[in-house]
Amino acid sequence: MPAFLSWMLVASALGFIKVMALAKLMPPASFGNYGTVLGVAILSATLLSAGKVEGTIKFYPRLWVAGDLAGTRQHAVGVAGTLTWRFALVVGLLCLAATLFDIGYSPWVFLIGGLLGFANALATVMASLIRATGSARLLQSFSFRRAAIALPLSCGLGVTAGWTGALVGDAVATALTLVTCARAVGRHFPAGEGPTPTDHGGGVRLYIATLFSSTTGLADRAIVNLALGPAAAGAYGVIALMVQVGQLTSNIVAQRVGPAVIKAFHSGEGRGTGLRTLVVPCTGLVALAVLLIGAMLAMWRFDLPPGFLSDYGIGPMAIWLGGALVALQIFSLMEFLLIARDQERYILLAGGVAAGAFFALFGLAAFMHWPVEAFIAAAVKARGLHVALLIVLTRRATHRIAAGGGSDGRA
């Protein structure tokens, strides 16, 4: 576990360095456009999945426990095929629309964004396969390669070709990682004949819930861009760098803890797993938030790198709010406790309420033309509500199972 944690933290650090370098190398407006299109592209990976990808999070670990490795491979190939035609259709229509009408971005941008979204969707399926195996070595290799390839590619192309070049670098890095890791992952899932297994484990509910969460975490910069312009979206994107560190750290823990919890519940050995398992991760995220706040405040106070934060107009209030968002990234790990209990409906409920609060608060801030800090505060309030609801609903699900109420795995 210490080696796994170290490698995953290195991968996270490389990702953070990449985005920080792009924020420094690009003008604020260009970085704002980069963050906006990147967020929408990653969101498209969820949007066009329609539950296919989200269902693999729980489905593949359960197939692994059941020993259906060939079926897992067949299912993954089927999902990849479905994603291929969906992205080809949607990206083709968007490129055609951009050719015929002035919609703000060129067909080239939609093509790049579509390829990046498609690559990220396939990467999520690949990650589900790797998590099902329980191989820490494969998981850390996949994450490290992706970050290590993206750093030079995205920064190099970002300097030479602007923000669209940086997006190309991200897409190529993800594609190369998939190709280089495919053989190693395939060894764990031999080809075989037979019917492709069907997931009936709440994938649709999890998809909608993930769409809610993804929208609030990825469309935020697009909303700020529309309301205040690309320079303000760039400032919001710099604060999002702090949040990204919290997301990556939470995801690192979830990569190991989440599938283990799912397997334990499926085999009937994990009934005692509850919110107490999150005490250490939550404490760690709070400590990380404090460290990041301190580091960012030091950067602001001593103007390091020179002119960086001042160019984006970022002050202490935005930094403190960004730190609060870091600690609240625990929500992604909390959701695994409900997935293991077949309570995707609770994840959907919490995500829906939080998304409603997010759009209401962001809409108000946009209507009033409030500064960037107001949008960050809105994100904090919405995510805080999300975490609070997940705590309440996880306790309810735990008590229900303990009382013999069973689970609800219907989609």
Short mmCIF file of C-alpha atoms in Angstrom, two decimals, residues 84-252:
data_model
loop_
_atom_site.label_atom_id
_atom_site.label_comp_id
_atom_site.label_asym_id
_atom_site.label_seq_id
_atom_site.Cartn_x
_atom_site.Cartn_y
_atom_site.Cartn_z
CA THR A 84 -17.52 4.61 -30.59
CA TRP A 85 -20.69 5.10 -32.62
CA ARG A 86 -22.24 7.48 -30.08
CA PHE A 87 -19.23 9.80 -30.09
CA ALA A 88 -18.87 9.57 -33.89
CA LEU A 89 -22.50 10.59 -34.36
CA VAL A 90 -22.55 13.46 -31.86
CA VAL A 91 -19.14 14.89 -32.81
CA GLY A 92 -20.06 14.70 -36.49
CA LEU A 93 -23.26 16.65 -35.90
CA LEU A 94 -21.46 19.28 -33.81
CA CYS A 95 -18.74 19.74 -36.43
CA LEU A 96 -21.40 20.13 -39.11
CA ALA A 97 -23.23 22.72 -37.02
CA ALA A 98 -19.99 24.62 -36.38
CA THR A 99 -19.31 24.63 -40.12
CA LEU A 100 -22.75 25.97 -41.05
CA PHE A 101 -23.30 28.39 -38.16
CA ASP A 102 -21.23 30.68 -35.94
CA ILE A 103 -21.51 28.97 -32.55
CA GLY A 104 -18.38 30.35 -30.93
CA TYR A 105 -15.96 27.50 -31.61
CA SER A 106 -14.59 26.00 -34.83
CA PRO A 107 -15.24 22.41 -35.97
CA TRP A 108 -11.61 21.66 -35.02
CA VAL A 109 -12.37 22.42 -31.36
CA PHE A 110 -15.38 20.09 -31.36
CA LEU A 111 -13.33 17.35 -33.01
CA ILE A 112 -10.56 17.66 -30.41
CA GLY A 113 -13.07 17.81 -27.56
CA GLY A 114 -14.90 14.75 -28.88
CA LEU A 115 -11.71 12.72 -29.19
CA LEU A 116 -10.69 13.74 -25.68
CA GLY A 117 -14.11 12.81 -24.28
CA PHE A 118 -14.05 9.44 -26.10
CA ALA A 119 -10.55 8.67 -24.81
CA ASN A 120 -11.61 9.52 -21.25
CA ALA A 121 -14.69 7.29 -21.50
CA LEU A 122 -12.53 4.35 -22.61
CA ALA A 123 -10.04 5.15 -19.84
CA THR A 124 -12.85 4.86 -17.28
CA VAL A 125 -13.77 1.40 -18.61
CA MET A 126 -10.11 0.41 -18.50
CA ALA A 127 -9.86 1.64 -14.91
CA SER A 128 -12.91 -0.44 -13.95
CA LEU A 129 -11.24 -3.54 -15.42
CA ILE A 130 -8.03 -2.83 -13.52
CA ARG A 131 -9.82 -2.17 -10.24
CA ALA A 132 -11.69 -5.45 -10.62
CA THR A 133 -8.38 -7.36 -10.72
CA GLY A 134 -7.22 -5.70 -7.50
CA SER A 135 -3.76 -5.23 -9.03
CA ALA A 136 -2.11 -2.20 -7.46
CA ARG A 137 0.78 -2.48 -9.92
CA LEU A 138 -1.49 -2.21 -12.97
CA LEU A 139 -3.46 0.66 -11.50
CA GLN A 140 -0.41 2.70 -10.56
CA SER A 141 1.20 1.99 -13.95
CA PHE A 142 -1.93 3.12 -15.79
CA SER A 143 -2.22 6.34 -13.78
CA PHE A 144 1.49 7.16 -13.88
CA ARG A 145 1.86 6.57 -17.63
CA ARG A 146 -1.11 8.77 -18.40
CA ALA A 147 0.22 11.66 -16.30
CA ALA A 148 3.83 11.25 -17.42
CA ILE A 149 2.91 11.27 -21.12
CA ALA A 150 0.47 14.18 -20.77
CA LEU A 151 2.92 16.53 -19.01
CA PRO A 152 5.41 17.05 -21.89
CA LEU A 153 2.85 16.59 -24.67
CA SER A 154 0.24 19.03 -23.35
CA CYS A 155 2.73 21.66 -22.25
CA GLY A 156 4.81 21.37 -25.43
CA LEU A 157 1.81 21.61 -27.74
CA GLY A 158 0.26 24.27 -25.51
CA VAL A 159 3.30 26.51 -26.03
CA THR A 160 3.55 25.90 -29.78
CA ALA A 161 -0.12 25.63 -30.76
CA GLY A 162 -2.04 27.38 -27.97
CA TRP A 163 -4.86 26.02 -25.84
CA THR A 164 -6.18 23.75 -28.58
CA GLY A 165 -2.72 22.19 -28.82
CA ALA A 166 -2.79 21.47 -25.08
CA LEU A 167 -6.12 19.66 -25.57
CA VAL A 168 -4.60 17.58 -28.37
CA GLY A 169 -1.77 16.65 -26.00
CA ASP A 170 -4.28 15.48 -23.38
CA ALA A 171 -6.17 13.37 -25.91
CA VAL A 172 -3.03 11.78 -27.38
CA ALA A 173 -1.64 11.03 -23.90
CA THR A 174 -4.82 9.19 -22.88
CA ALA A 175 -4.92 7.25 -26.16
CA LEU A 176 -1.27 6.20 -25.87
CA THR A 177 -1.83 5.06 -22.29
CA LEU A 178 -4.78 2.91 -23.34
CA VAL A 179 -2.76 1.28 -26.12
CA THR A 180 0.29 0.59 -23.98
CA CYS A 181 -1.73 -0.87 -21.08
CA ALA A 182 -4.27 -2.87 -23.10
CA ARG A 183 -2.14 -6.02 -23.43
CA ALA A 184 -1.25 -6.18 -19.72
CA VAL A 185 -4.88 -5.75 -18.70
CA GLY A 186 -6.07 -8.22 -21.35
CA ARG A 187 -3.99 -11.02 -19.79
CA HIS A 188 -6.32 -10.96 -16.79
CA PHE A 189 -9.43 -11.34 -18.98
CA PRO A 190 -8.97 -14.14 -21.55
CA ALA A 191 -11.22 -14.27 -24.58
CA GLY A 192 -14.00 -16.81 -24.53
CA GLU A 193 -17.33 -17.78 -26.08
CA GLY A 194 -20.68 -17.35 -24.43
CA PRO A 195 -23.39 -14.77 -23.77
CA THR A 196 -22.26 -11.30 -22.73
CA PRO A 197 -23.33 -10.73 -19.11
CA THR A 198 -25.95 -8.06 -18.53
CA ASP A 199 -25.63 -5.54 -15.73
CA HIS A 200 -28.84 -5.04 -13.75
CA GLY A 201 -27.12 -3.39 -10.79
CA GLY A 202 -28.33 0.23 -10.85
CA GLY A 203 -26.22 1.52 -13.72
CA VAL A 204 -28.90 3.94 -14.93
CA ARG A 205 -29.33 5.52 -11.52
CA LEU A 206 -25.58 5.72 -11.05
CA TYR A 207 -25.26 7.29 -14.51
CA ILE A 208 -27.74 10.05 -13.71
CA ALA A 209 -26.11 10.64 -10.32
CA THR A 210 -22.66 10.77 -11.93
CA LEU A 211 -24.01 13.18 -14.52
CA PHE A 212 -25.21 15.46 -11.73
CA SER A 213 -21.83 15.33 -9.97
CA SER A 214 -19.86 15.69 -13.19
CA THR A 215 -21.94 18.64 -14.35
CA THR A 216 -21.30 20.59 -11.17
CA GLY A 217 -17.59 19.76 -11.27
CA LEU A 218 -16.94 20.19 -14.99
CA ALA A 219 -19.51 22.65 -16.36
CA ASP A 220 -18.73 25.25 -13.69
CA ARG A 221 -15.96 26.88 -15.73
CA ALA A 222 -18.19 27.00 -18.79
CA ILE A 223 -20.85 28.86 -16.78
CA VAL A 224 -18.28 31.31 -15.41
CA ASN A 225 -16.98 31.76 -18.97
CA LEU A 226 -20.45 32.63 -20.25
CA ALA A 227 -21.21 34.93 -17.32
CA LEU A 228 -17.91 36.77 -16.81
CA GLY A 229 -15.72 35.87 -19.81
CA PRO A 230 -12.75 33.54 -20.42
CA ALA A 231 -10.35 35.51 -18.18
CA ALA A 232 -12.64 34.96 -15.17
CA ALA A 233 -12.99 31.30 -16.16
CA GLY A 234 -9.20 31.15 -16.09
CA ALA A 235 -9.16 32.52 -12.54
CA TYR A 236 -11.79 29.96 -11.53
CA GLY A 237 -9.65 27.31 -13.20
CA VAL A 238 -6.62 28.21 -11.08
CA ILE A 239 -8.65 27.66 -7.90
CA ALA A 240 -9.91 24.44 -9.49
CA LEU A 241 -6.28 23.31 -9.44
CA MET A 242 -6.53 23.06 -5.65
CA VAL A 243 -9.74 21.09 -5.98
CA GLN A 244 -8.09 18.80 -8.51
CA VAL A 245 -5.49 17.82 -5.93
CA GLY A 246 -8.28 16.91 -3.51
CA GLN A 247 -10.11 14.96 -6.21
CA LEU A 248 -7.03 13.02 -7.18
CA THR A 249 -6.18 12.21 -3.56
CA SER A 250 -9.73 11.06 -2.83
CA ASN A 251 -9.76 9.00 -6.03
CA ILE A 252 -6.46 7.35 -5.11
#
